[in-house]
Tab-separated table of C-alpha atoms in Angstrom:
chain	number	residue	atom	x	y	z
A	7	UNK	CA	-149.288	-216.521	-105.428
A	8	UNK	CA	-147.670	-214.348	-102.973
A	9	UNK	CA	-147.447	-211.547	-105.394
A	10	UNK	CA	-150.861	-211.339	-106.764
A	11	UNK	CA	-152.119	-211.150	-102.999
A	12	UNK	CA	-149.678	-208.566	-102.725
A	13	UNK	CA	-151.083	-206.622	-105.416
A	14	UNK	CA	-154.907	-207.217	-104.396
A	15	UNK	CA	-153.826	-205.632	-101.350
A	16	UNK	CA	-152.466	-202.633	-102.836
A	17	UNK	CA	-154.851	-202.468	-105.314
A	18	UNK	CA	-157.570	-202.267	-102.387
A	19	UNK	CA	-155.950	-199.618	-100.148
A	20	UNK	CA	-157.448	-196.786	-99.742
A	21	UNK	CA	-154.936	-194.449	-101.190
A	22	UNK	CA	-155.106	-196.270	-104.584
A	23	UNK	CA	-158.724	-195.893	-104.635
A	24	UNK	CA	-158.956	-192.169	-103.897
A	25	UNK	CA	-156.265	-191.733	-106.693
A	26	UNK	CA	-158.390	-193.529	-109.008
A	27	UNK	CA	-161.530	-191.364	-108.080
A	28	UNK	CA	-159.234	-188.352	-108.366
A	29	UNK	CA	-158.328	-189.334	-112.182
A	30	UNK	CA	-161.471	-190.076	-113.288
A	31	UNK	CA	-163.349	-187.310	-111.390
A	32	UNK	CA	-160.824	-184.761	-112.530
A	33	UNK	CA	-161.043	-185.769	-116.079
A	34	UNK	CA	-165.316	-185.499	-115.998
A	35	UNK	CA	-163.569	-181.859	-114.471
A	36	UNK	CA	-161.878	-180.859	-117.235
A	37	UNK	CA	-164.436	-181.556	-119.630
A	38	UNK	CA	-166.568	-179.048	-117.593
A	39	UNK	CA	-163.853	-176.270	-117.024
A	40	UNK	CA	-163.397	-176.450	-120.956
A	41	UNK	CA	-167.514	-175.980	-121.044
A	42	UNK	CA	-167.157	-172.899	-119.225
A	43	UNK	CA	-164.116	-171.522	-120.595
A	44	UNK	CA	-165.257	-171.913	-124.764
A	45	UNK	CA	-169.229	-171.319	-123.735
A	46	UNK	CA	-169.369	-169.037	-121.128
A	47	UNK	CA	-166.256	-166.989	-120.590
A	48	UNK	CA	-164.591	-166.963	-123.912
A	49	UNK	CA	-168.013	-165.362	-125.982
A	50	UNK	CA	-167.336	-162.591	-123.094
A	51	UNK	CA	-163.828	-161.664	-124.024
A	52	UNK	CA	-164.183	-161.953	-127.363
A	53	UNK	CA	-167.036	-159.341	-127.192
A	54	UNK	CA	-164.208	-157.066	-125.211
A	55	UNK	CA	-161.358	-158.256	-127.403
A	56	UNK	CA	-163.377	-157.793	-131.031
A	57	UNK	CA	-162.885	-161.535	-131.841
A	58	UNK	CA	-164.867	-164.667	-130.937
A	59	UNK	CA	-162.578	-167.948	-131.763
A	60	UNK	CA	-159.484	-167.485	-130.107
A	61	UNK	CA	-158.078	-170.945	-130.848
A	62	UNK	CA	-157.577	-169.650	-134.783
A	63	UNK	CA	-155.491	-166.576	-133.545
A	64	UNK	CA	-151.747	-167.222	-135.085
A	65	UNK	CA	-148.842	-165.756	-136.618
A	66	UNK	CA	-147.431	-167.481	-139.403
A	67	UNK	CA	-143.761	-168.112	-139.466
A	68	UNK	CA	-143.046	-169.658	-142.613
A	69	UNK	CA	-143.754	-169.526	-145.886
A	70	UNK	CA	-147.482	-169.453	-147.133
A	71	UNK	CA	-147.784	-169.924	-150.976
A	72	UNK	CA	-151.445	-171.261	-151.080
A	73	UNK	CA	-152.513	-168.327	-149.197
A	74	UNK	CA	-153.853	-170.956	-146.394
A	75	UNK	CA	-155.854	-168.928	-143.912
A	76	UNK	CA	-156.674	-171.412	-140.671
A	77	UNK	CA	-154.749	-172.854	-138.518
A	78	UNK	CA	-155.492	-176.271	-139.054
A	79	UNK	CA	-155.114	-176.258	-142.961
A	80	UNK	CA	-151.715	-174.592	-141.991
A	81	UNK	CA	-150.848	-177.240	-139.468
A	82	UNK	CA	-152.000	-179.806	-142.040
A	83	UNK	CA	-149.653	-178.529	-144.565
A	84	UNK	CA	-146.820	-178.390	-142.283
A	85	UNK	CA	-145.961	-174.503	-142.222
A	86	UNK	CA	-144.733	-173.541	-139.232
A	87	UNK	CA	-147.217	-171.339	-136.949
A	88	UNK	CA	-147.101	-169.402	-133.819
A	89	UNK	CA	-150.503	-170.584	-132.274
A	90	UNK	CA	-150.738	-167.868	-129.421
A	91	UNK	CA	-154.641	-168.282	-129.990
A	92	UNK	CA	-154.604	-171.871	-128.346
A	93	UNK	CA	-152.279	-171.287	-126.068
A	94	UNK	CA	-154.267	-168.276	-124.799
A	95	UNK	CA	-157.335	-170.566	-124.261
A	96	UNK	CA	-155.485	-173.353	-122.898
A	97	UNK	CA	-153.630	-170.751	-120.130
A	98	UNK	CA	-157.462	-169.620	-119.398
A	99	UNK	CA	-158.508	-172.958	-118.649
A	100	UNK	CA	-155.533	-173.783	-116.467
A	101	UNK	CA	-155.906	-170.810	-114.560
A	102	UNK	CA	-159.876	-171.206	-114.271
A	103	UNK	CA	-159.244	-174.720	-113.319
A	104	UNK	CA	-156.622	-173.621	-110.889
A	105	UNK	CA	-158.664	-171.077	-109.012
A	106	UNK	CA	-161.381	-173.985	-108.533
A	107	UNK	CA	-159.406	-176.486	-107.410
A	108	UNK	CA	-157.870	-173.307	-104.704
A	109	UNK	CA	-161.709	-172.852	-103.730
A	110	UNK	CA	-162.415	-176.523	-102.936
A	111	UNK	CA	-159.132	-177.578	-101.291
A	112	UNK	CA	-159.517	-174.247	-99.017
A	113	UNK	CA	-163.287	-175.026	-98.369
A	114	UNK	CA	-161.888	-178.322	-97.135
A	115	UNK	CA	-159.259	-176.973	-94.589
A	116	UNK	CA	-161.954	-174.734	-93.345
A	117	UNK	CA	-164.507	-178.165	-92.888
A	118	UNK	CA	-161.182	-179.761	-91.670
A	119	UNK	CA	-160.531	-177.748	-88.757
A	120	UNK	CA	-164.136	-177.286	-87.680
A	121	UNK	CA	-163.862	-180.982	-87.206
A	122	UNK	CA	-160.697	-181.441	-85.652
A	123	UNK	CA	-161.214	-178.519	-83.351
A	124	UNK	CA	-162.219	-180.174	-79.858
A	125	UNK	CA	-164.464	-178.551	-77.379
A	126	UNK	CA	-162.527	-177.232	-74.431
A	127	UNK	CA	-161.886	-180.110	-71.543
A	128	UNK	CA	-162.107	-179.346	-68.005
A	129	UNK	CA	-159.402	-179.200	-66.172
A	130	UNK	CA	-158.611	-182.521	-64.388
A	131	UNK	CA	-159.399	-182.436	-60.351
A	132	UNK	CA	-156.060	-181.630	-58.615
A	133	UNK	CA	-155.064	-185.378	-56.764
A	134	UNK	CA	-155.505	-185.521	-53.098
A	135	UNK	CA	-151.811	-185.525	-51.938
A	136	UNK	CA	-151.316	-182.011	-54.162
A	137	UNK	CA	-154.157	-179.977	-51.762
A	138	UNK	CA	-152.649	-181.404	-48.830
A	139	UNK	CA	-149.396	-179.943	-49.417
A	140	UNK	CA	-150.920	-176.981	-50.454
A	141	UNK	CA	-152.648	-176.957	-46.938
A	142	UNK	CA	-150.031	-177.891	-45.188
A	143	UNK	CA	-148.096	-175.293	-46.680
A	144	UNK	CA	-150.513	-172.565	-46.382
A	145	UNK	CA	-150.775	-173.484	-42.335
A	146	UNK	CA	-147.069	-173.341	-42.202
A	147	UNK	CA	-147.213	-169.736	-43.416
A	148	UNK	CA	-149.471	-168.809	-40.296
């Protein structure tokens, strides 16, 4: 029994939970950064590149006798490709994605420190025996 409590327990912390959130939030993430890289950004370079589906840009390494002409027939057939199409979206997204992520963990620190920044205190009241000496002192100098 005393390992199941042991796992409720760490189950339940809050560190486990937030990592769960992360996952699942930055999976319903990626499916958004993808929306915006192949529907928005993409049609945009291809209009300054000349070509609009990057994902079927490839060189073909090996033999082709059936004349195969995408890059998933090719795939399919087993003939080696270079696929710098898909990689070229994929880098896209990662940077996208990165530059995001950059945005709303600085946006954070900023919130961070406007919270953790305390208003000035007064200075605490000098204690009793300190002014005397100081007076005594300052009498002595007379």
């Amino acid at each position: 029994m005393g390992m199941l409590q042991e796992f409720r327990e760490f189950a339940v912390k809050g560190n486990a939970m937030d990592l769960a959130v992360g996952v699942i939030i930055g999976a319903a993430f990626g499916k958004i950064v993808d929306s915006i890289v192949g529907d928005l950004i993409m049609p945009i370079v291809s209009i300054v590149v000349g070509k609009l589906d990057f994902s079927n840009l490839f060189v073909v390494l090996g033999d082709n006798p059936q004349n195969l002409a995408t890059l998933a027939e090719l795939k399919k057939a087993g003939i080696p490709v270079f696929a710098y199409g898909s990689f070229a979206t994929i880098l896209l997204n990662f940077v996208i994605l990165a530059f995001i992520i950059f945005m709303i963990v600085k946006q954070m620190n900023r919130l961070r420190k406007e919270e953790a920044a305390p208003a000035p205190a007064e200075p605490a009241p000098t204690p009793e025996d300190v002014v005397l000496l100081r007076e005594i002192r300052d009498a002595l100098k007379k």
